[in-house]
Amino acid sequence: MTPFDVEFKNLAFTYEGAEAPALKDINLTISPGEILLITGPAGSGKTTFCSCINGLIPHYHQGELAGDVLVRGYNTRRARVGGLASLVGMVFQDPESQLVTNSVADEVAFGPENLGVPREEINRRVAESLKSTRLQGYDDREPHSLSGGEQQACVIAAVYAMHPELYVMDEPLANLDPEGKAQVLRVVVELAKQRGKSLIIVEHALEEVLPLVDRVIVMDKGGIVRDGPRDDVMSEGEIPFVFTRPPVVRLGEKYGLNPLPLASGQFYQSLSARHTLGRISDQTPPEIDPGSNDLVIQLEEVSFSYNNNLPGQTKALNNINVKIQAGEFVALLGRNGAGKSTMIRQMIGLLQPDSGKVTILNKDMAVTPTYEIARMVGFCFQNPNHQIVSFNVRDEIIFGLKAHEVDPAEFETRIHDSLEFVNMLEYIDAEVFDLGKGQKQRLALASVLSLNPEILIVDEPTTGQDPRMAAEIFEILKRLNESGTTILIITHHIELAATYARRAVVLSEGGVIFDGPVRSLLMNTELMKDSALEMPETTRLASLMSGHGIPAWLVTFDELDQAIGGLVGGGS
Amino acid sequence: MTIEYRKGTSFLHRLDARTKLLLFAIATVLAVVILDPILMGILFFLLYAMGRMAVNRKLLNRNLRVLVVIFFTFSMFQVIFFTPEDAHFLFYLIPVKNWIPVTVEGLVRGVAVFFRFFSVVLAVHLMLYTTPPVELVLALTRRKKTRRITRDAALILLIGILFTIIASLSWSESIKNLPLRPGMRFIVVLLSALIPAYIIQWISNRGLPPEMGMALTLGFATVGILSQQAQKITDAQKARGYNVQPKNLIRRVQVLTALLIPIFLATLERSQDISIAILARGFDYNIEARTYRRELVFTREDFIFLSTLVLLLIGGMTLNYFGIGNFTEQAIFQWINR
């Protein structure tokens, strides 16, 4: 029939009710066995692209479709989603919302059951899929009790069991912590290498995915702006606001390395082959500014466990001692389940410690109700949808102001100022439904900021966001911190944490295992590894080159550029 | 407080899902058939003993404890209001005023009612605790299978005979009034029993449409997540500074709506995600020809258990047939009269 797995012919799609097309002028073919990365900023049409391949467009999402998509020669207009499902294995971003049964084995069997595969064959496939995704022995586990990485691996196993001809993964790593990312990535690699099926993967995490893929497509505003073999796309350079290559690639280009390196080891090798490397003088990491001596957060010997009465319960928090002074910018790190969320919930009285004392702004949290402390302590949750209660941006902020009995005369200036702070002033009259995830996150932040909190506590604000939006949120937090607000942020994004925060607190199994300058944490490779903290590729490079005097705590492109510049200049 | 499936390998866990559905059905009928409080109590404790083998005792008690108050109230109603004319009077509940007479009949009934309700509720608990929801749904869902006439006929006949026995025990007087010879009488009763038997067999062969079965399974799988989500939203609103339980009633309504909007939206979003997820995994491929990995098999244990239940049922009816269904009450009367 057709030599291609997927063929897009002049495809354009506009969602019902939308003005601008979500996809336009898409023409491309994907050959069997190809491994393809699609990247681009949020809203560039990547998910719409994926939905076209498995027939959700036009069969589930309504809208105007022009052109054709052929999957193995079948026109998706005439196929059912269920029929295409036997050809196209889809993995979406949020593993939790894809799990539909009560046990891992049922979950994996669900697809083949739908396809009417005989029972013995299903049992064989379940065993095979669990083995190749390293989930053996998980058969009877409840999918929702698994860690994020295990859940996503389970989803992949479920898709694998259907034996599709091609796999489409829409940001499979976005909602995972570094440990989960590593686990899922391993599964994806094995899957891609073993079976010789095509794999289309949509991701922002370029550093992790680039080494796997043959071909890269960059999308923007519904169109394909770049398409070609990986190394070609890399060497064609950046597209501002659309495509930013990983820092190591950019450094490689700057120092004329060919081919462009994707990882630190490769970079170091090529660099030493090309330049005689000298040595620069040692530097000490920047000290934390001791700040004022004004304690605003104080946890003394705090212990806590969920479900006290059940035997064999481990403590969620075990003898925590943390003091944070006014004006600090602290990153709270650690693997999922280490107790980070439990700890910040103690700080606003959502949970009460079993023993120990929590003092916030000189108030004993044992006797201060949450709604009272909320005036001074702003708290942003991971999912902005849980926080937003209004249909309109302005109403949303007013709602918070009303709850705290702010004088209505101040409303307009407060709304204006807080929206301006998060760069959303032009959305002041927008409907919440029309906002993207990054914008909702910033709106949630704005409604907290409108109350002028002294302390801001933020729980993983960058999950599932593209790198530019993530950096933007940290940029906002930094400005806020400079104006005097104390900031405590939970994040898995070590690179951003190291760039913006000054102090890091690392939790592991309910205890504090590190408390000090972020940059010192970067040099503690052992501890980083034990806590599944993901060392930035740039820092990895810096530590590889520490023999040449490059400090192992460098993180940003500029810092490394400067250091390597000195090195290469000194050597030649 | 939710009753969720607990893993285990106990006797109850090993039983087929259909057996446990029948356990619930028969326990309900037994609760009506058995009049004697002591027998009812024995039945309850037998069920309870099986429950203890199957799930954590603390868990079981926690759920039953709440019901004690409710069922105790029910049985108090029986004690207070069941006072027929010729009842054996014991004492007044409020002595000075001679209000609310308590009778032997009332007391006996009260105790029986207490165990009666408990047995039915316990049977439901046991079913839900020991059966994976998927299997429960599977037991109710229509499947495509090869039809075997002999097996269907045997099943109809079995149920028919059971009904005939029940009929002759319960309505013996009315049956005797039929203007027919005894042999013909039996045949007529058997034939009319075969009609409901056929209907039951027909229904159990049909079951729910698979789409509905799937919806039920999805419901079971997402209940936990939705309640978790609601908790997260409540937390988020508390953290924004809403006093979630203010004293002012109007404020309380306002706060409630503030919680409901995100909960509603999140649920809507979740259900859309799930519908996409199941479509992408071939849900509408050909649902009538769907395979079910889990297989429901009756084992010897199931047959023994079910036969025991049926024997209990017939035994209870036999007692009633000979007019000694209420032997405790009768024993008390005899003791009083002596």
mmCIF file of N, CA and C in Angstrom, chain A residues 54 56 60-61 80-83 85 90 92 96-98 100-103 105-107 109-111 113-117 119 122-123 140 144 158 162 345 348 350 370-371 374 379 381 385-389 391 396 399-400 403-404 433 447, chain B residues 7 58 133-134 214 217-218 220-222 225 228-229 232-233 235-244 251 254 258-259 261-262 265-266 269-286 289-295:
data_model
loop_
_atom_site.group_PDB
_atom_site.id
_atom_site.type_symbol
_atom_site.label_atom_id
_atom_site.label_comp_id
_atom_site.label_asym_id
_atom_site.label_seq_id
_atom_site.Cartn_x
_atom_site.Cartn_y
_atom_site.Cartn_z
ATOM 1 N N ASN A 54 -4.443 9.777 15.753
ATOM 2 C CA ASN A 54 -5.250 8.644 16.245
ATOM 3 C C ASN A 54 -6.746 8.864 16.056
ATOM 4 N N LEU A 56 -8.810 11.172 17.023
ATOM 5 C CA LEU A 56 -9.619 11.969 17.958
ATOM 6 C C LEU A 56 -10.113 13.206 17.220
ATOM 7 N N TYR A 60 -13.636 12.962 17.711
ATOM 8 C CA TYR A 60 -13.986 13.341 19.088
ATOM 9 C C TYR A 60 -14.036 14.860 19.236
ATOM 10 N N HIS A 61 -12.949 15.514 18.834
ATOM 11 C CA HIS A 61 -12.923 16.982 18.912
ATOM 12 C C HIS A 61 -13.609 17.546 17.678
ATOM 13 N N ARG A 80 -12.573 4.483 12.507
ATOM 14 C CA ARG A 80 -13.045 4.789 13.858
ATOM 15 C C ARG A 80 -11.828 5.020 14.754
ATOM 16 N N VAL A 81 -12.044 5.737 15.867
ATOM 17 C CA VAL A 81 -10.942 5.908 16.812
ATOM 18 C C VAL A 81 -10.496 4.549 17.331
ATOM 19 N N GLY A 82 -11.484 3.697 17.593
ATOM 20 C CA GLY A 82 -11.172 2.359 18.108
ATOM 21 C C GLY A 82 -10.360 1.543 17.118
ATOM 22 N N GLY A 83 -10.678 1.677 15.830
ATOM 23 C CA GLY A 83 -9.924 0.957 14.818
ATOM 24 C C GLY A 83 -8.508 1.472 14.731
ATOM 25 N N ALA A 85 -6.919 2.779 17.040
ATOM 26 C CA ALA A 85 -6.218 2.455 18.283
ATOM 27 C C ALA A 85 -5.411 1.164 18.142
ATOM 28 N N MET A 90 -1.314 5.567 21.880
ATOM 29 C CA MET A 90 -1.187 6.936 22.386
ATOM 30 C C MET A 90 -0.842 6.941 23.867
ATOM 31 N N PHE A 92 -0.510 9.897 26.888
ATOM 32 C CA PHE A 92 -0.707 11.320 27.131
ATOM 33 C C PHE A 92 0.140 11.793 28.317
ATOM 34 N N GLU A 96 -2.242 9.871 35.491
ATOM 35 C CA GLU A 96 -3.357 9.565 36.370
ATOM 36 C C GLU A 96 -4.698 9.537 35.638
ATOM 37 N N SER A 97 -4.865 10.444 34.692
ATOM 38 C CA SER A 97 -6.172 10.497 34.040
ATOM 39 C C SER A 97 -6.274 9.481 32.915
ATOM 40 N N GLN A 98 -5.235 8.669 32.713
ATOM 41 C CA GLN A 98 -5.333 7.633 31.682
ATOM 42 C C GLN A 98 -5.560 6.264 32.288
ATOM 43 N N VAL A 100 -7.687 3.607 34.054
ATOM 44 C CA VAL A 100 -9.133 3.459 34.096
ATOM 45 C C VAL A 100 -9.605 2.226 34.857
ATOM 46 N N THR A 101 -8.694 1.451 35.436
ATOM 47 C CA THR A 101 -9.137 0.260 36.154
ATOM 48 C C THR A 101 -8.545 0.233 37.561
ATOM 49 N N ASN A 102 -8.772 -0.866 38.286
ATOM 50 C CA ASN A 102 -8.323 -0.952 39.670
ATOM 51 C C ASN A 102 -7.064 -1.783 39.874
ATOM 52 N N SER A 103 -6.531 -2.373 38.807
ATOM 53 C CA SER A 103 -5.274 -3.083 39.003
ATOM 54 C C SER A 103 -4.406 -2.970 37.756
ATOM 55 N N ALA A 105 -2.679 -5.154 36.144
ATOM 56 C CA ALA A 105 -2.900 -6.180 35.119
ATOM 57 C C ALA A 105 -4.162 -5.877 34.311
ATOM 58 N N ASP A 106 -5.227 -5.446 34.997
ATOM 59 C CA ASP A 106 -6.448 -5.076 34.272
ATOM 60 C C ASP A 106 -6.193 -3.912 33.332
ATOM 61 N N GLU A 107 -5.363 -2.988 33.824
ATOM 62 C CA GLU A 107 -5.050 -1.805 33.040
ATOM 63 C C GLU A 107 -4.363 -2.202 31.731
ATOM 64 N N ALA A 109 -4.439 -5.091 30.351
ATOM 65 C CA ALA A 109 -5.307 -5.950 29.546
ATOM 66 C C ALA A 109 -6.409 -5.160 28.855
ATOM 67 N N PHE A 110 -6.694 -3.979 29.335
ATOM 68 C CA PHE A 110 -7.852 -3.217 28.852
ATOM 69 C C PHE A 110 -7.859 -3.044 27.332
ATOM 70 N N GLY A 111 -6.723 -2.620 26.764
ATOM 71 C CA GLY A 111 -6.636 -2.416 25.312
ATOM 72 C C GLY A 111 -6.882 -3.696 24.540
ATOM 73 N N GLU A 113 -8.291 -6.369 25.440
ATOM 74 C CA GLU A 113 -9.672 -6.822 25.667
ATOM 75 C C GLU A 113 -10.610 -6.140 24.681
ATOM 76 N N ASN A 114 -10.421 -4.821 24.529
ATOM 77 C CA ASN A 114 -11.266 -4.075 23.605
ATOM 78 C C ASN A 114 -11.102 -4.566 22.182
ATOM 79 N N LEU A 115 -9.870 -4.967 21.853
ATOM 80 C CA LEU A 115 -9.617 -5.424 20.491
ATOM 81 C C LEU A 115 -10.092 -6.859 20.284
ATOM 82 N N GLY A 116 -10.610 -7.472 21.335
ATOM 83 C CA GLY A 116 -11.132 -8.826 21.200
ATOM 84 C C GLY A 116 -10.068 -9.894 21.072
ATOM 85 N N VAL A 117 -8.885 -9.626 21.615
ATOM 86 C CA VAL A 117 -7.810 -10.608 21.589
ATOM 87 C C VAL A 117 -8.198 -11.788 22.490
ATOM 88 N N ARG A 119 -8.291 -14.737 25.274
ATOM 89 C CA ARG A 119 -7.893 -14.603 26.667
ATOM 90 C C ARG A 119 -6.455 -15.054 26.946
ATOM 91 N N ILE A 122 -4.067 -12.530 25.732
ATOM 92 C CA ILE A 122 -4.042 -11.345 26.590
ATOM 93 C C ILE A 122 -3.131 -11.598 27.785
ATOM 94 N N ASN A 123 -3.298 -12.749 28.420
ATOM 95 C CA ASN A 123 -2.461 -13.044 29.585
ATOM 96 C C ASN A 123 -0.985 -13.052 29.212
ATOM 97 N N ASP A 140 -1.174 -6.927 40.662
ATOM 98 C CA ASP A 140 -2.352 -6.671 41.480
ATOM 99 C C ASP A 140 -2.331 -5.319 42.168
ATOM 100 N N HIS A 144 -3.455 3.702 40.962
ATOM 101 C CA HIS A 144 -3.367 5.053 41.510
ATOM 102 C C HIS A 144 -2.478 5.132 42.742
ATOM 103 N N ALA A 158 0.384 -0.612 28.892
ATOM 104 C CA ALA A 158 -0.973 -0.843 28.413
ATOM 105 C C ALA A 158 -1.064 -0.616 26.912
ATOM 106 N N MET A 162 -1.153 -3.596 23.193
ATOM 107 C CA MET A 162 -2.048 -3.587 22.041
ATOM 108 C C MET A 162 -1.282 -3.824 20.744
ATOM 109 N N ARG A 345 2.305 22.259 54.204
ATOM 110 C CA ARG A 345 0.938 22.291 54.728
ATOM 111 C C ARG A 345 0.929 22.590 56.230
ATOM 112 N N ILE A 348 0.812 26.541 57.058
ATOM 113 C CA ILE A 348 -0.379 27.378 57.053
ATOM 114 C C ILE A 348 -1.523 26.690 57.784
ATOM 115 N N LEU A 350 -2.854 23.756 57.503
ATOM 116 C CA LEU A 350 -3.716 22.755 56.863
ATOM 117 C C LEU A 350 -3.527 21.405 57.535
ATOM 118 N N THR A 370 -6.173 28.720 59.698
ATOM 119 C CA THR A 370 -5.610 28.908 58.367
ATOM 120 C C THR A 370 -6.054 30.219 57.727
ATOM 121 N N TYR A 371 -7.353 30.538 57.868
ATOM 122 C CA TYR A 371 -7.834 31.734 57.167
ATOM 123 C C TYR A 371 -7.211 33.015 57.706
ATOM 124 N N ALA A 374 -3.546 33.126 56.310
ATOM 125 C CA ALA A 374 -3.556 33.287 54.859
ATOM 126 C C ALA A 374 -3.455 34.749 54.430
ATOM 127 N N PHE A 379 -0.163 31.246 49.275
ATOM 128 C CA PHE A 379 0.088 29.826 49.058
ATOM 129 C C PHE A 379 -0.442 29.457 47.683
ATOM 130 N N PHE A 381 -0.906 26.437 44.858
ATOM 131 C CA PHE A 381 -0.846 24.994 44.666
ATOM 132 C C PHE A 381 -0.349 24.648 43.274
ATOM 133 N N ASN A 385 -6.017 24.933 38.569
ATOM 134 C CA ASN A 385 -7.459 24.666 38.460
ATOM 135 C C ASN A 385 -8.107 24.418 39.806
ATOM 136 N N HIS A 386 -7.316 23.952 40.779
ATOM 137 C CA HIS A 386 -7.873 23.697 42.099
ATOM 138 C C HIS A 386 -8.099 24.976 42.873
ATOM 139 N N GLN A 387 -7.465 26.028 42.415
ATOM 140 C CA GLN A 387 -7.478 27.257 43.180
ATOM 141 C C GLN A 387 -8.465 28.275 42.618
ATOM 142 N N ILE A 388 -8.586 28.279 41.296
ATOM 143 C CA ILE A 388 -9.391 29.302 40.640
ATOM 144 C C ILE A 388 -10.878 28.984 40.786
ATOM 145 N N VAL A 389 -11.657 29.969 41.261
ATOM 146 C CA VAL A 389 -13.066 29.721 41.530
ATOM 147 C C VAL A 389 -13.983 30.564 40.657
ATOM 148 N N PHE A 391 -15.024 32.699 36.826
ATOM 149 C CA PHE A 391 -14.976 32.463 35.388
ATOM 150 C C PHE A 391 -14.215 33.572 34.670
ATOM 151 N N GLU A 396 -11.844 36.764 39.729
ATOM 152 C CA GLU A 396 -11.013 35.836 40.485
ATOM 153 C C GLU A 396 -10.196 36.591 41.533
ATOM 154 N N PHE A 399 -12.449 38.096 44.244
ATOM 155 C CA PHE A 399 -12.924 37.064 45.175
ATOM 156 C C PHE A 399 -12.005 36.938 46.386
ATOM 157 N N GLY A 400 -10.689 36.904 46.104
ATOM 158 C CA GLY A 400 -9.713 36.818 47.191
ATOM 159 C C GLY A 400 -9.730 38.061 48.054
ATOM 160 N N ALA A 403 -12.723 38.042 50.359
ATOM 161 C CA ALA A 403 -12.604 37.077 51.455
ATOM 162 C C ALA A 403 -11.770 37.649 52.590
ATOM 163 N N HIS A 404 -10.840 38.519 52.239
ATOM 164 C CA HIS A 404 -9.993 39.103 53.281
ATOM 165 C C HIS A 404 -10.439 40.505 53.674
ATOM 166 N N PHE A 433 -11.539 30.287 31.065
ATOM 167 C CA PHE A 433 -11.504 29.145 30.135
ATOM 168 C C PHE A 433 -10.552 29.374 28.967
ATOM 169 N N SER A 447 -3.620 36.383 42.067
ATOM 170 C CA SER A 447 -4.679 36.556 43.064
ATOM 171 C C SER A 447 -4.115 36.407 44.475
ATOM 172 N N LYS B 7 -7.738 -6.665 49.307
ATOM 173 C CA LYS B 7 -7.154 -7.911 48.804
ATOM 174 C C LYS B 7 -7.114 -8.954 49.901
ATOM 175 N N LYS B 58 -10.859 -4.404 62.686
ATOM 176 C CA LYS B 58 -11.049 -2.985 63.005
ATOM 177 C C LYS B 58 -11.864 -2.281 61.926
ATOM 178 N N PRO B 133 -14.214 -4.820 42.212
ATOM 179 C CA PRO B 133 -15.345 -4.220 41.505
ATOM 180 C C PRO B 133 -15.455 -4.719 40.059
ATOM 181 N N VAL B 134 -14.286 -4.937 39.432
ATOM 182 C CA VAL B 134 -14.321 -5.395 38.042
ATOM 183 C C VAL B 134 -15.103 -6.697 37.931
ATOM 184 N N MET B 214 -18.874 -0.987 31.664
ATOM 185 C CA MET B 214 -17.625 -0.217 31.631
ATOM 186 C C MET B 214 -17.770 1.061 32.453
ATOM 187 N N THR B 217 -17.395 0.223 36.027
ATOM 188 C CA THR B 217 -15.998 -0.029 36.391
ATOM 189 C C THR B 217 -15.235 1.284 36.517
ATOM 190 N N LEU B 218 -15.439 2.160 35.542
ATOM 191 C CA LEU B 218 -14.761 3.460 35.578
ATOM 192 C C LEU B 218 -15.149 4.222 36.831
ATOM 193 N N PHE B 220 -16.075 2.966 39.721
ATOM 194 C CA PHE B 220 -15.364 2.380 40.855
ATOM 195 C C PHE B 220 -13.910 2.847 40.887
ATOM 196 N N ALA B 221 -13.291 2.911 39.685
ATOM 197 C CA ALA B 221 -11.863 3.241 39.633
ATOM 198 C C ALA B 221 -11.598 4.702 39.950
ATOM 199 N N THR B 222 -12.599 5.578 39.759
ATOM 200 C CA THR B 222 -12.305 6.998 39.909
ATOM 201 C C THR B 222 -12.870 7.630 41.173
ATOM 202 N N ILE B 225 -10.108 8.928 43.379
ATOM 203 C CA ILE B 225 -9.390 10.087 42.848
ATOM 204 C C ILE B 225 -10.228 11.340 42.980
ATOM 205 N N GLN B 228 -10.127 12.569 46.435
ATOM 206 C CA GLN B 228 -8.815 13.182 46.679
ATOM 207 C C GLN B 228 -8.760 14.585 46.094
ATOM 208 N N GLN B 229 -9.313 14.687 44.885
ATOM 209 C CA GLN B 229 -9.323 15.967 44.194
ATOM 210 C C GLN B 229 -10.127 16.996 44.989
ATOM 211 N N LYS B 232 -8.078 18.257 47.790
ATOM 212 C CA LYS B 232 -7.060 19.209 47.345
ATOM 213 C C LYS B 232 -7.669 20.587 47.118
ATOM 214 N N ILE B 233 -8.857 20.592 46.529
ATOM 215 C CA ILE B 233 -9.509 21.865 46.237
ATOM 216 C C ILE B 233 -9.898 22.559 47.537
ATOM 217 N N ASP B 235 -8.434 22.244 50.365
ATOM 218 C CA ASP B 235 -7.177 22.758 50.922
ATOM 219 C C ASP B 235 -6.758 24.058 50.244
ATOM 220 N N ALA B 236 -6.861 24.060 48.913
ATOM 221 C CA ALA B 236 -6.443 25.242 48.160
ATOM 222 C C ALA B 236 -7.273 26.450 48.572
ATOM 223 N N GLN B 237 -8.577 26.228 48.792
ATOM 224 C CA GLN B 237 -9.431 27.345 49.173
ATOM 225 C C GLN B 237 -9.147 27.798 50.600
ATOM 226 N N LYS B 238 -8.877 26.838 51.481
ATOM 227 C CA LYS B 238 -8.497 27.203 52.852
ATOM 228 C C LYS B 238 -7.239 28.051 52.808
ATOM 229 N N ALA B 239 -6.282 27.610 51.989
ATOM 230 C CA ALA B 239 -5.008 28.316 51.922
ATOM 231 C C ALA B 239 -5.167 29.709 51.357
ATOM 232 N N ARG B 240 -6.227 29.904 50.554
ATOM 233 C CA ARG B 240 -6.466 31.249 50.039
ATOM 234 C C ARG B 240 -7.104 32.118 51.102
ATOM 235 N N GLY B 241 -7.460 31.530 52.212
ATOM 236 C CA GLY B 241 -7.947 32.339 53.313
ATOM 237 C C GLY B 241 -9.447 32.251 53.521
ATOM 238 N N TYR B 242 -10.127 31.274 52.870
ATOM 239 C CA TYR B 242 -11.537 31.148 53.155
ATOM 240 C C TYR B 242 -11.703 30.370 54.435
ATOM 241 N N ASN B 243 -12.523 30.900 55.286
ATOM 242 C CA ASN B 243 -12.919 30.160 56.458
ATOM 243 C C ASN B 243 -13.950 29.159 55.962
ATOM 244 N N VAL B 244 -13.538 27.883 55.883
ATOM 245 C CA VAL B 244 -14.399 26.915 55.215
ATOM 246 C C VAL B 244 -15.664 26.621 56.016
ATOM 247 N N ARG B 251 -22.432 33.336 54.504
ATOM 248 C CA ARG B 251 -21.023 33.150 54.158
ATOM 249 C C ARG B 251 -20.766 31.680 53.833
ATOM 250 N N GLN B 254 -21.825 30.904 50.429
ATOM 251 C CA GLN B 254 -20.866 31.495 49.491
ATOM 252 C C GLN B 254 -19.621 30.623 49.370
ATOM 253 N N ALA B 258 -17.991 28.513 46.223
ATOM 254 C CA ALA B 258 -16.599 28.699 45.825
ATOM 255 C C ALA B 258 -15.887 27.359 45.704
ATOM 256 N N LEU B 259 -16.292 26.396 46.526
ATOM 257 C CA LEU B 259 -15.681 25.066 46.434
ATOM 258 C C LEU B 259 -16.262 24.271 45.273
ATOM 259 N N ILE B 261 -17.522 25.166 42.353
ATOM 260 C CA ILE B 261 -17.133 25.491 40.972
ATOM 261 C C ILE B 261 -15.860 24.752 40.561
ATOM 262 N N PRO B 262 -14.755 24.890 41.310
ATOM 263 C CA PRO B 262 -13.578 24.132 40.861
ATOM 264 C C PRO B 262 -13.759 22.622 40.936
ATOM 265 N N LEU B 265 -15.679 21.726 37.798
ATOM 266 C CA LEU B 265 -14.848 21.852 36.595
ATOM 267 C C LEU B 265 -13.794 20.757 36.528
ATOM 268 N N ALA B 266 -13.176 20.468 37.682
ATOM 269 C CA ALA B 266 -12.129 19.447 37.695
ATOM 270 C C ALA B 266 -12.713 18.082 37.341
ATOM 271 N N GLU B 269 -13.402 17.975 33.634
ATOM 272 C CA GLU B 269 -12.148 17.854 32.896
ATOM 273 C C GLU B 269 -11.649 16.412 32.967
ATOM 274 N N ARG B 270 -11.746 15.851 34.174
ATOM 275 C CA ARG B 270 -11.287 14.482 34.388
ATOM 276 C C ARG B 270 -12.088 13.507 33.525
ATOM 277 N N SER B 271 -13.412 13.713 33.454
ATOM 278 C CA SER B 271 -14.205 12.744 32.696
ATOM 279 C C SER B 271 -13.897 12.855 31.217
ATOM 280 N N GLN B 272 -13.579 14.068 30.771
ATOM 281 C CA GLN B 272 -13.195 14.213 29.368
ATOM 282 C C GLN B 272 -11.866 13.496 29.098
ATOM 283 N N ASP B 273 -10.910 13.682 30.012
ATOM 284 C CA ASP B 273 -9.618 12.995 29.876
ATOM 285 C C ASP B 273 -9.820 11.489 29.790
ATOM 286 N N ILE B 274 -10.698 10.983 30.650
ATOM 287 C CA ILE B 274 -10.898 9.537 30.679
ATOM 288 C C ILE B 274 -11.551 9.051 29.397
ATOM 289 N N SER B 275 -12.505 9.827 28.888
ATOM 290 C CA SER B 275 -13.151 9.352 27.665
ATOM 291 C C SER B 275 -12.147 9.336 26.515
ATOM 292 N N ILE B 276 -11.249 10.306 26.495
ATOM 293 C CA ILE B 276 -10.201 10.281 25.471
ATOM 294 C C ILE B 276 -9.295 9.077 25.681
ATOM 295 N N ALA B 277 -8.939 8.833 26.942
ATOM 296 C CA ALA B 277 -8.023 7.733 27.233
ATOM 297 C C ALA B 277 -8.608 6.384 26.805
ATOM 298 N N ILE B 278 -9.911 6.157 27.071
ATOM 299 C CA ILE B 278 -10.451 4.842 26.707
ATOM 300 C C ILE B 278 -10.666 4.736 25.200
ATOM 301 N N LEU B 279 -10.987 5.845 24.555
ATOM 302 C CA LEU B 279 -11.112 5.812 23.092
ATOM 303 C C LEU B 279 -9.771 5.464 22.463
ATOM 304 N N ALA B 280 -8.714 6.096 22.994
ATOM 305 C CA ALA B 280 -7.382 5.881 22.429
ATOM 306 C C ALA B 280 -6.914 4.457 22.671
ATOM 307 N N ARG B 281 -7.567 3.755 23.595
ATOM 308 C CA ARG B 281 -7.181 2.369 23.815
ATOM 309 C C ARG B 281 -8.213 1.415 23.221
ATOM 310 N N GLY B 282 -8.955 1.902 22.237
ATOM 311 C CA GLY B 282 -9.784 1.016 21.432
ATOM 312 C C GLY B 282 -11.114 0.657 22.031
ATOM 313 N N PHE B 283 -11.666 1.500 22.880
ATOM 314 C CA PHE B 283 -12.922 1.157 23.545
ATOM 315 C C PHE B 283 -14.059 0.919 22.546
ATOM 316 N N ASP B 284 -14.085 1.723 21.464
ATOM 317 C CA ASP B 284 -15.197 1.560 20.518
ATOM 318 C C ASP B 284 -14.814 0.664 19.333
ATOM 319 N N TYR B 285 -13.826 -0.201 19.531
ATOM 320 C CA TYR B 285 -13.379 -1.076 18.442
ATOM 321 C C TYR B 285 -14.523 -1.997 18.027
ATOM 322 N N ASN B 286 -14.979 -2.805 18.970
ATOM 323 C CA ASN B 286 -16.184 -3.605 18.731
ATOM 324 C C ASN B 286 -16.609 -4.144 20.084
ATOM 325 N N ALA B 289 -17.917 -7.650 20.900
ATOM 326 C CA ALA B 289 -17.003 -8.784 20.748
ATOM 327 C C ALA B 289 -15.805 -8.668 21.679
ATOM 328 N N ARG B 290 -15.930 -7.821 22.691
ATOM 329 C CA ARG B 290 -14.842 -7.590 23.617
ATOM 330 C C ARG B 290 -14.495 -8.883 24.371
ATOM 331 N N THR B 291 -13.202 -9.090 24.621
ATOM 332 C CA THR B 291 -12.805 -10.224 25.462
ATOM 333 C C THR B 291 -12.776 -9.752 26.908
ATOM 334 N N TYR B 292 -13.005 -10.663 27.829
ATOM 335 C CA TYR B 292 -12.797 -10.311 29.228
ATOM 336 C C TYR B 292 -11.706 -11.205 29.767
ATOM 337 N N ARG B 293 -10.632 -10.565 30.230
ATOM 338 C CA ARG B 293 -9.499 -11.345 30.710
ATOM 339 C C ARG B 293 -9.885 -12.142 31.946
ATOM 340 N N ARG B 294 -10.636 -11.506 32.811
ATOM 341 C CA ARG B 294 -11.055 -12.209 34.024
ATOM 342 C C ARG B 294 -12.174 -13.157 33.680
ATOM 343 N N GLU B 295 -12.068 -14.344 34.220
ATOM 344 C CA GLU B 295 -13.039 -15.361 33.917
ATOM 345 C C GLU B 295 -13.732 -15.704 35.213
#
